XYZ file of C-alpha atoms in Angstrom:
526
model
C -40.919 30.377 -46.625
C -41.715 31.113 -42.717
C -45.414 31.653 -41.692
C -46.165 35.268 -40.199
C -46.936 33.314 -37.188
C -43.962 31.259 -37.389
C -42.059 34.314 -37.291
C -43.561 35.839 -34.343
C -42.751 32.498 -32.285
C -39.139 32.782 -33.198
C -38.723 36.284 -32.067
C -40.574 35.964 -29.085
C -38.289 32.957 -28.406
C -35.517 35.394 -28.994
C -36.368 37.762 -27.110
C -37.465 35.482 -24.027
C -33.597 34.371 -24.529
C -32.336 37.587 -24.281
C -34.354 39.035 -21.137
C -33.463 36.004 -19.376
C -29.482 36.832 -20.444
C -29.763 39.474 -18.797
C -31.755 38.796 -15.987
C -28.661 36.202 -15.134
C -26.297 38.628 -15.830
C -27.937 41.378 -12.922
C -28.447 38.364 -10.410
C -25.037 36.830 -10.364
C -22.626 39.580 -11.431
C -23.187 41.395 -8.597
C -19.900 44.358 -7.436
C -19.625 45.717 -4.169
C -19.551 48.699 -6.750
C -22.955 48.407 -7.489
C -24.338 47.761 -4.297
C -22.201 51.378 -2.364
C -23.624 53.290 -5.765
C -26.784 52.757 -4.644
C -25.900 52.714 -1.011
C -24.931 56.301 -1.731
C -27.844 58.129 -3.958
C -29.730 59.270 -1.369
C -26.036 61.470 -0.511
C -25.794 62.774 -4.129
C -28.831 65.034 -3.799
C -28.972 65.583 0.232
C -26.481 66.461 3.123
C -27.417 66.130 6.662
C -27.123 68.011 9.629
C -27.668 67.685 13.366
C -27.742 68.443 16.850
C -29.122 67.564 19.906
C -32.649 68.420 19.183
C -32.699 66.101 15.987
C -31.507 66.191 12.713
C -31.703 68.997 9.683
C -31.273 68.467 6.219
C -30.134 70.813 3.822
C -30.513 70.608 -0.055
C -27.191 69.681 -1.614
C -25.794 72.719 -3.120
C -24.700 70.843 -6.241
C -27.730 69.630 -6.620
C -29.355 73.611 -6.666
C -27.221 75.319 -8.459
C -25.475 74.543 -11.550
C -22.137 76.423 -12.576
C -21.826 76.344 -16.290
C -17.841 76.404 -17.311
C -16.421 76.903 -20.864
C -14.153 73.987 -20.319
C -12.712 71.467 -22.741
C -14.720 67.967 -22.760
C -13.601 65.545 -20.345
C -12.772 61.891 -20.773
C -14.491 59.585 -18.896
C -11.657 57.072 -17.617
C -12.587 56.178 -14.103
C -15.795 53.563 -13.541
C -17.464 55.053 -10.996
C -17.288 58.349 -8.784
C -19.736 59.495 -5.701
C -20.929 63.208 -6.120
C -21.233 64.477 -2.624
C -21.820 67.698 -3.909
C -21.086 70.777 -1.694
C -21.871 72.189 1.665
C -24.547 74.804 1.474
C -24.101 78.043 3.147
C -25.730 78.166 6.701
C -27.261 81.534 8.914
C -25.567 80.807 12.398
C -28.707 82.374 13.639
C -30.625 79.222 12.368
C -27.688 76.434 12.935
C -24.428 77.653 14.854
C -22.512 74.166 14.971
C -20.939 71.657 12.681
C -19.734 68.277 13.533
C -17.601 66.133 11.086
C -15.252 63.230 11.320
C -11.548 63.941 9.859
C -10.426 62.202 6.735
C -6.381 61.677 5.491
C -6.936 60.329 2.256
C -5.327 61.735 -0.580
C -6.578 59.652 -3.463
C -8.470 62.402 -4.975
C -5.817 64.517 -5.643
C -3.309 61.969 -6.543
C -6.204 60.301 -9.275
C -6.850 64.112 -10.745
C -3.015 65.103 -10.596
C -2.668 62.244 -13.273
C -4.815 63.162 -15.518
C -3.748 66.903 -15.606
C -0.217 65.634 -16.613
C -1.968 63.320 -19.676
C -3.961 66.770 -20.481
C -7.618 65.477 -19.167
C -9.597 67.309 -16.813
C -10.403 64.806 -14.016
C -13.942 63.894 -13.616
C -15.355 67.039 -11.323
C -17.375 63.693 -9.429
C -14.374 62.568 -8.389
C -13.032 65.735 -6.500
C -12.951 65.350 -2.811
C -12.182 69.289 -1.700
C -10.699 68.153 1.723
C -8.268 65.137 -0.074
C -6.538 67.748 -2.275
C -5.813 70.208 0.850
C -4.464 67.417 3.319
C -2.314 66.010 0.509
C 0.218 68.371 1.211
C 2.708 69.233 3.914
C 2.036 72.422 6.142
C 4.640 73.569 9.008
C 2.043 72.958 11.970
C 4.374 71.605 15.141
C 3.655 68.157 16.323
C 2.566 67.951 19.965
C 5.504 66.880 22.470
C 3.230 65.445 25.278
C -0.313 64.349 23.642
C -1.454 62.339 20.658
C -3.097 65.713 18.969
C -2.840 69.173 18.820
C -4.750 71.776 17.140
C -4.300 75.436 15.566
C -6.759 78.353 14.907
C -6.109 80.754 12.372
C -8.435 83.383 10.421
C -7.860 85.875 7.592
C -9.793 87.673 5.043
C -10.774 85.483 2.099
C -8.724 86.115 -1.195
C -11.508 84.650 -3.160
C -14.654 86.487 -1.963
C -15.391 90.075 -3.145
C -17.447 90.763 -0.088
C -15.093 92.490 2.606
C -16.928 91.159 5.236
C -16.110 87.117 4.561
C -13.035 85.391 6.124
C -11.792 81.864 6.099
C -11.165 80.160 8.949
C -8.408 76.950 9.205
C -8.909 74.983 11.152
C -5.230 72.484 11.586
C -5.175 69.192 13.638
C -1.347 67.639 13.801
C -0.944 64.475 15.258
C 2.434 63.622 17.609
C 5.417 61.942 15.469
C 6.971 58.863 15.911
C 10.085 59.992 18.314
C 7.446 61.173 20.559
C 4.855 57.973 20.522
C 7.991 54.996 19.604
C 7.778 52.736 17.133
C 5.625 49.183 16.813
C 6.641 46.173 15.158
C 4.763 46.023 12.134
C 2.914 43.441 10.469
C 1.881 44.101 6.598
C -0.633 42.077 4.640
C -0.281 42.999 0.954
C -3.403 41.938 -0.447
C -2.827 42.118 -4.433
C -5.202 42.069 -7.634
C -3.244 40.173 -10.519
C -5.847 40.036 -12.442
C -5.550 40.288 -16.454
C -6.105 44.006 -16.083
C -3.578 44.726 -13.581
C -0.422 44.137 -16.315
C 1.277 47.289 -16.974
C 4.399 49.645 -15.549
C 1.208 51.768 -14.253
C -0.545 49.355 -12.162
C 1.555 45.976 -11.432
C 4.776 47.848 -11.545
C 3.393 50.688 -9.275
C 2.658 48.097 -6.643
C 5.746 46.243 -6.537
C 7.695 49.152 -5.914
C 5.604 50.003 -3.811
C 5.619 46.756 -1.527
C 9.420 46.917 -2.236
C 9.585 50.649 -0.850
C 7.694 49.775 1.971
C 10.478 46.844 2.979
C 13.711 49.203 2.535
C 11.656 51.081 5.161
C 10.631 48.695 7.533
C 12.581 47.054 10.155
C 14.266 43.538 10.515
C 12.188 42.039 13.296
C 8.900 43.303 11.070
C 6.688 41.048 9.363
C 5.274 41.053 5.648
C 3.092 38.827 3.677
C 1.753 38.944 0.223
C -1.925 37.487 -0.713
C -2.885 37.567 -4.216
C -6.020 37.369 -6.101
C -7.457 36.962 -9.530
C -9.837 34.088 -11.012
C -8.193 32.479 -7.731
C -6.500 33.470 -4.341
C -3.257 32.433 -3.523
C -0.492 33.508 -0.985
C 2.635 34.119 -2.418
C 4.658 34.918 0.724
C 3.522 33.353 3.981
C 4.336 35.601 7.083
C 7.961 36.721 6.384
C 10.432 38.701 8.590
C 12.287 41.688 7.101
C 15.559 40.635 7.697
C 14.531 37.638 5.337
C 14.903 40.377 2.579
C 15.619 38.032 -0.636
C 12.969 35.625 0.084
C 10.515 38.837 -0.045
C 12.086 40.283 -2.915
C 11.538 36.704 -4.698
C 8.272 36.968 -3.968
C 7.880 40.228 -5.223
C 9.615 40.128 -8.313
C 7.749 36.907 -9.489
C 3.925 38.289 -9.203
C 2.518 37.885 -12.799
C -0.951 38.656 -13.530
C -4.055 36.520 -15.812
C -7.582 35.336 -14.960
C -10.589 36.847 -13.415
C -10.780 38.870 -10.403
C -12.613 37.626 -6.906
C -11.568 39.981 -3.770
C -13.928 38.373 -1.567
C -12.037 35.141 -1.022
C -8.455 37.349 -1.355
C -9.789 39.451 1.796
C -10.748 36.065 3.702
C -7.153 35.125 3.490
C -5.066 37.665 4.035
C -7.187 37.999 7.544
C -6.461 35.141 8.310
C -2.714 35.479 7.687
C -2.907 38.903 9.259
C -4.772 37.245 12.343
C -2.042 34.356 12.842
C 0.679 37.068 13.060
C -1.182 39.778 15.184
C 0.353 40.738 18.570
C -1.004 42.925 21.203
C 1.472 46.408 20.751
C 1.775 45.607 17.445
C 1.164 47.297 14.020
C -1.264 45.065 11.861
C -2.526 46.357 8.911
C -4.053 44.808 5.460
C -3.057 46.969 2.223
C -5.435 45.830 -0.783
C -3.841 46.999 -4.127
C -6.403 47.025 -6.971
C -7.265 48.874 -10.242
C -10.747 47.832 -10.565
C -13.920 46.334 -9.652
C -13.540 44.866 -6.186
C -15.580 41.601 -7.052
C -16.867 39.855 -3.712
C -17.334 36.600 -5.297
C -19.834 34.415 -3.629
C -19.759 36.556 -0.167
C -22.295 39.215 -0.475
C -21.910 42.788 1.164
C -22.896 42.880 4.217
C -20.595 40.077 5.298
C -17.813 41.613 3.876
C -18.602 44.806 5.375
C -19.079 43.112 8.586
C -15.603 40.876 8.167
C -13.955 44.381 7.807
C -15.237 46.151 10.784
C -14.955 42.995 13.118
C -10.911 43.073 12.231
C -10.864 46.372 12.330
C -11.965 45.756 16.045
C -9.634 43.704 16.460
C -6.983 45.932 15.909
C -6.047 44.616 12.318
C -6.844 47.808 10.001
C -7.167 48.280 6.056
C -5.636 50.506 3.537
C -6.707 50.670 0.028
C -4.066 51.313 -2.863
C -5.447 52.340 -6.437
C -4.037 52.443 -9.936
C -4.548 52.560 -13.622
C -7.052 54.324 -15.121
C -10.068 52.563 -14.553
C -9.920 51.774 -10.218
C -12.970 51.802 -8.640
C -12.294 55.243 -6.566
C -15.877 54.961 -4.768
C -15.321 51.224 -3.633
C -11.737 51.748 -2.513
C -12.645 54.654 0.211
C -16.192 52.704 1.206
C -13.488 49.771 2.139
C -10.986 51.992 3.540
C -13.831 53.630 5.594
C -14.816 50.338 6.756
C -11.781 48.893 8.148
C -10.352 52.008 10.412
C -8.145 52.811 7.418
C -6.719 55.545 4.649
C -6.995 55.296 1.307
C -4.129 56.761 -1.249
C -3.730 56.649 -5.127
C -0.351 55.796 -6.696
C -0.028 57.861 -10.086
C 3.980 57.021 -10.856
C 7.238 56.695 -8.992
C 7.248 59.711 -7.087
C 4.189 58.852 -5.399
C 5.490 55.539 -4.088
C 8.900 57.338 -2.760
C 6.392 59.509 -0.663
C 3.497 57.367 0.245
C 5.358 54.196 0.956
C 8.778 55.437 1.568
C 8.850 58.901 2.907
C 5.541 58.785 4.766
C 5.292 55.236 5.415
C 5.243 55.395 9.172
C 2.382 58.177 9.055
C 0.056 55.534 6.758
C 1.060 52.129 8.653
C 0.894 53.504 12.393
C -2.051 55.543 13.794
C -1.710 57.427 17.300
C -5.511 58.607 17.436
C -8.737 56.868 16.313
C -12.546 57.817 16.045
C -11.109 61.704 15.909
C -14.184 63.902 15.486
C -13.991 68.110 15.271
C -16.894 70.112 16.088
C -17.189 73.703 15.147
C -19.542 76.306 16.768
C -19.910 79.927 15.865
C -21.173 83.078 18.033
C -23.895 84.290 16.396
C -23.445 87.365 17.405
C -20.100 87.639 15.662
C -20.834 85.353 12.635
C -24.077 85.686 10.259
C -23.514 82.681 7.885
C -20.760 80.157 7.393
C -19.931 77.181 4.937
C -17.804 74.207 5.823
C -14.817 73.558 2.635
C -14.943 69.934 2.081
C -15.615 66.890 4.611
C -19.374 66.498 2.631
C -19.394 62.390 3.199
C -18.029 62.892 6.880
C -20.627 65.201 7.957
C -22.211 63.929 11.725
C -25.323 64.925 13.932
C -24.137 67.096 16.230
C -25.316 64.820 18.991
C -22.843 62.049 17.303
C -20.044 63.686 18.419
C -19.950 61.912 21.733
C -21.620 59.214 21.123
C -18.375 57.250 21.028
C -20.088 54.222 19.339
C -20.178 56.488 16.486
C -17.073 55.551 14.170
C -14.468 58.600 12.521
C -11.500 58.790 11.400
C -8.528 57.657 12.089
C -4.386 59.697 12.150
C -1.517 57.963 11.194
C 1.874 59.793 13.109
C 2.637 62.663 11.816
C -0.164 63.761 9.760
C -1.737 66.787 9.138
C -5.370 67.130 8.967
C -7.043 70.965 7.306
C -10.481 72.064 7.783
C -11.663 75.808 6.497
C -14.598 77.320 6.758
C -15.846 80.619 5.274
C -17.180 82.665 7.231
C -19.115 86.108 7.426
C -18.262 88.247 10.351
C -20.764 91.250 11.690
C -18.180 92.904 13.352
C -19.546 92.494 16.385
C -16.848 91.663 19.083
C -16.479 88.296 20.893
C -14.208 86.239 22.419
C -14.973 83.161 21.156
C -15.887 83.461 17.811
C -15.331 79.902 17.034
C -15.382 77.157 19.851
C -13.364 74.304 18.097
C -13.962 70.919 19.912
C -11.383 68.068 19.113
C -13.003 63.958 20.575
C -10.419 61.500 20.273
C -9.099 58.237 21.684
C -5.269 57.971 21.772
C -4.037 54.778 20.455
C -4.118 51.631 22.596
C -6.322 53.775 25.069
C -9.796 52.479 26.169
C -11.833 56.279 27.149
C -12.302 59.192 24.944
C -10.001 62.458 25.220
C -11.506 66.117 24.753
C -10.135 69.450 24.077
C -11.858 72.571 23.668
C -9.857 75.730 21.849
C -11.762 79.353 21.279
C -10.801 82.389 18.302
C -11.843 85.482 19.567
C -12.313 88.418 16.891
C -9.043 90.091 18.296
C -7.118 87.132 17.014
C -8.805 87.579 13.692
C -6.066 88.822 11.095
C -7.596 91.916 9.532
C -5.191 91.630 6.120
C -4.167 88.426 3.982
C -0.599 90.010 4.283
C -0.575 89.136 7.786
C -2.275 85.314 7.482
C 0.191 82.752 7.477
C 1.647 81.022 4.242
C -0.185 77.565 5.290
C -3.639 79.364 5.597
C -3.060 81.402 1.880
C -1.802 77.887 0.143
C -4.244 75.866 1.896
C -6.980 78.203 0.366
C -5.323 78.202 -2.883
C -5.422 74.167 -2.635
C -9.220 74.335 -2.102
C -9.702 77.078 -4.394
C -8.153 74.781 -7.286
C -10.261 71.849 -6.377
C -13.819 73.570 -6.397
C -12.911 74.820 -9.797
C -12.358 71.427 -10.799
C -15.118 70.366 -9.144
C -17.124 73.009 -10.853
C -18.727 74.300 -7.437
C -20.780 77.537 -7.445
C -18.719 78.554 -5.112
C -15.928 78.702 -7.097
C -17.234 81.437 -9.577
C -15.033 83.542 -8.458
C -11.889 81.213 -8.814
C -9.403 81.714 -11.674
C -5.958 80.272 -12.418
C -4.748 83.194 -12.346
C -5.658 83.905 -8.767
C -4.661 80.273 -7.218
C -1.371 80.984 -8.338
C -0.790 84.347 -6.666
C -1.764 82.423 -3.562
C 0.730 79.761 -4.091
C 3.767 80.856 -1.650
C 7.265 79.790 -3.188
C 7.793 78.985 0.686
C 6.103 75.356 0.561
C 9.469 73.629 -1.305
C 9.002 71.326 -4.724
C 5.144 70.171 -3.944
C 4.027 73.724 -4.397
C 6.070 74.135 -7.462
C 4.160 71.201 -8.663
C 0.923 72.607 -7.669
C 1.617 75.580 -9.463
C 2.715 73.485 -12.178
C -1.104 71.748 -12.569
C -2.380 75.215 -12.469
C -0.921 76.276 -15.409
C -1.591 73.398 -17.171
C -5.049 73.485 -16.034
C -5.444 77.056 -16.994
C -4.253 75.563 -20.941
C -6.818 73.251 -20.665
C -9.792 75.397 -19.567
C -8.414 77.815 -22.996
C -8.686 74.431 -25.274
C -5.102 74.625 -26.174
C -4.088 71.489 -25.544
C-alpha cells in the first residue's frame, strides 16, 4: 500500500511534469498566428483617429453595442479571425475628416461565400465590410492618361428610415493594361504541402490555380515553384513559359506529407525571386497555404522585416487561402506586409477569375501607397460614418507623410468606399472634399488630386442613383448583417435583394443567390 505522503510526492511529481509540458509547448511552438492575435487586441476594442493636432480615439462600436440576432448557430471552422469591429458614427462639428489607406482584397467574401453554399453562417469575425463590396465588378471607366481616377456619387440611403441620411460612394479605378503595357513577369509560387493540404479543396485548388496562371502568362515570363512542409524544397527552379511541359511536370507531381515550416519556404523563394528580378519587371511571391503559417526557427520580427525589405525591393507578396481551417488573420498581416493582396480560392470558378480572368489586375500594380482622405462641410453635414476600411484607418496627418505605407492597385481594379452621411440641408459646394495620394508605379514623388460634391450634385431620389451605388450598398448591407453590426438593424434579406439590379450580369445573380440562402438560414430551415 502507498503512504499518504508517498502519494502526495507522486502527484506533485506529476504535476511538476505536466506544467513543465506545457511550459515547452508555449516556448517553442510559437505561430506568427499567435504573435498578430495579440499584435491586434488592442484593435478589437479601439479605433483610432487623427489629424494634425494629434490623434482621437473612438470606442469601437462593436465593442458598445451589441445586436442580438435570432440566427441559427454557427460552426466554428476557421482558426482564427480579427474583430475590427465597426466605425462609430462621428458629429462633423467635432471631427470633419477621415483618412484611410485602400484595400483590394477579397478573401472575406470569397471565405463567407463558401460557407453559405455548405449552409453555415460564416463567422461574423471574419467579415471585412469593404472586401465583400470591392469583390465585385462596377462599370467605373478606367483613366486614359493617369494611373487613377476617381468618381463621386450620393443618393438617399435605402437602409435608413431617417430622410435626412444619404450614402456617399466614393469609386477609385485604376488605368488598364492597354493604357500602362505589359511587364515581363516573374512568379514565385510559394506552396504548403503539408499533410493538411491533401484534398480537391486545397492542393487541387492551387494547382489549377498555378496552372491558370501559366495559360495566361506569356512565353518570355518566368515561374518557379517553392514548396514547404516538415522541409523546403524547390520543385521548379526559375522556368520560362514557353517551357510549358517542364512546368506542368512540376505541377502535376506536388504531393503533400510532413509538418509545416513557412519560415525557411519564404527564405527561399526570395532568394529565387531575387536571382530572377529585373528592373521593369513584374516580381511577385504568391504563398498558397491552408493553415498556420509556422515561422520555424525565425521569429517575427525578422520575418516581418524580410517581407518589407523585398517588398522594397520591388519583389511583392500575395497570399492564397484554402480549406476550411486557413489562417485568414495571418494571411492579410503577410499580405499587408509585403506591398501585396490577399484572395481566397473557394472552388473552380474562383481560380478562372482570380488567376485567369483577373490575373493581370493581381500580378501587376500601377499605383502604390494610395491613401483617400475624406472631409465634410460642416455646415452641410451633421454626422457621418465611414462603411468598412476599420484596420486601414490613418491619422489624418499620415496622409502625407509618404513614409507612411497603404495600399497598393493592381491594373484594372476597382476600389469602393461609402460613407453615410446626414445632410442639414444647408447648401454648399463642396460637401465632400475627396483627396486621392498616390505614387504611380516605377515613379519616385507622390501624385495628388483633389475632387469636391457639392449638394446640387446630390441625387435627391434612389431612382435617380446609379445601379453601382444601389448594388454597392446592397453588398455592404449584406455584409453588416453578417457581421451582426448595429448598424445593420435595419437590414433584411428581403431589402438587399430589391437593391440587387439584374444589370450587374451572373455575379449579381450569385449574390442574390447567397441572399436567399442566407435568408433560409437566418429562418433555421436548413
Amino acid at each position: 500500500m502507498i503512504s499518504n505522503k508517498t502519494g502526495i510526492n507522486i502527484i506533485v511529481a506529476l504535476a511538476t511534469v505536466l506544467l513543465f509540458g506545457i511550459g515547452t509547448i508555449k516556448l517553442f511552438g510559437t505561430t506568427v498566428s499567435s504573435k498578430f492575435h495579440r499584435a491586434n487586441d488592442s484593435v478589437m476594442s479601439e479605433v483610432s483617429f487623427g489629424d494634425s493636432g494629434g490623434s482621437r480615439n473612438y470606442r469601437n462600436s462593436a465593442v458598445d453595442a451589441q445586436v442580438q440576432f435570432d440566427a441559427p448557430e454557427r460552426v466554428p471552422t476557421i482558426k482564427r479571425h480579427v474583430d475590427y469591429g465597426t466605425h462609430p458614427e462621428v458629429k462633423t462639428a467635432v471631427d470633419s475628416v477621415s483618412t484611410f489607406a485602400i484595400d483590394v482584397d477579397t478573401a472575406s467574401y470569397a471565405y463567407a461565400r463558401r460557407a453559405l453554399q455548405n449552409n453555415m453562417l460564416p463567422s461574423p469575425h471574419g467579415v471585412r465590410v469593404e472586401e465583400f463590396v470591392n469583390a465585385f465588378t462596377y462599370r467605373d471607366k478606367a483613366p486614359t492618361e493617369e494611373a487613377l481616377t476617381a468618381y463621386l456619387e450620393a443618393a438617399p440611403s435605402p437602409v435608413s428610415a431617417e430622410s435626412d441620411t444619404y450614402i456617399l460612394r466614393i469609386a477609385v479605378k485604376a488605368a488598364d493594361l492597354e493604357t500602362v503595357g505589359r511587364k515581363p513577369w516573374n512568379l514565385t509560387f510559394l506552396v504548403d504541402v503539408s499533410g493538411s493540404m491533401g484534398g480537391d479543396d486545397r492542393i487541387g485548388l492551387l494547382k489549377a490555380a498555378m496552372l491558370e496562371s501559366v495559360e495566361h502568362m506569356k512565353p518570355d515570363d518566368t515561374v518557379s515553384v517553392v514548396t514547404y512542409a516538415g522541409r523546403t524544397e524547390v520543385a521548379l527552379a526559375p522556368t520560362l513559359v514557353k517551357d510549358r511541359s517542364t512546368i506542368l511536370r512540376a505541377i502535376d507531381e506536388l504531393n503533400t506529407g510532413g509538418g509545416t515550416d513557412m519560415g525557411t519556404g519564404l527564405e527561399l523563394a526570395y532568394d529565387l525571386a531575387s536571382k530572377s528580378h529585373d528592373e521593369g519587371a513584374v516580381s511577385r511571391v504568391v504563398v498558397m497555404s491552408d493553415g498556420d503559417t509556422n515561422i520555424g526557427a525565425m521569429g517575427q520580427d525578422a520575418l516581418l522585416a524580410q517581407i518589407a525589405e523585398y517588398a522594397g525591393k520591388g519583389i511583392k507578396m500575395t497570399t492564397v487561402g484554402v480549406g476550411d481551417q486557413f489562417n485568414d488573420a495571418d494571411m492579410e498581416q503577410l499580405a499587408n506586409r509585403g506591398d501585396g493582396s490577399y484572395v481566397y480560392l473557394d472552388g473552380k470558378a474562383q481560380v478562372r477569375k482570380v488567376f485567369g480572368d483577373e490575373l493581370a489586375m493581381w500580378m501587376q500594380d500601377v499605383a502604390s501607397d494610395v491613401k483617400i482622405q475624406v472631409e465634410f462641410d460642416p455646415m452641410a453635414v451633421s454626422n457621418w460614418r465611414q462603411i468598412g476600411y476599420e484596420n486601414r484607418a490613418m491619422a489624418d496627418s499620415e496622409f502625407r507623410n509618404d513614409a507612411k505605407d497603404a495600399g497598393e492597385m493592381g491594373v484594372g481594379h476597382t476600389v469602393t468606399a461609402l460613407y453615410e452621411i446626414k445632410l442639414t440641408g444647408e447648401p454648399s459646394s463642396n460637401l465632400a472634399t475627396v483627396r486621392l495620394r498616390y505614387r504611380p508605379e516605377g515613379a519616385k514623388s507622390h501624385i495628388e488630386r483633389e475632387l469636391y460634391l457639392g449638394t446640387e450634385g446630390v441625387k435627391r431620389q434612389l431612382s435617380a442613383a446609379s445601379d453601382d451605388l444601389k448594388f454597392s450598398v446592397a453588398v455592404a448591407s449584406f455584409a453588416l448583417m453578417l457581421k451582426h453590426a448595429p448598424e445593420a438593424k435595419n437590414v433584411t434579406p428581403e431589402l438587399i435583394e430589391e437593391l440587387v439590379s439584374a444589370g450587374h450580369g451572373e455575379r449579381a445573380v450569385e449574390f442574390a443567390q447567397l441572399v436567399r440562402r442566407t435568408k433560409s438560414l437566418w429562418a433555421g430551415r436548413l
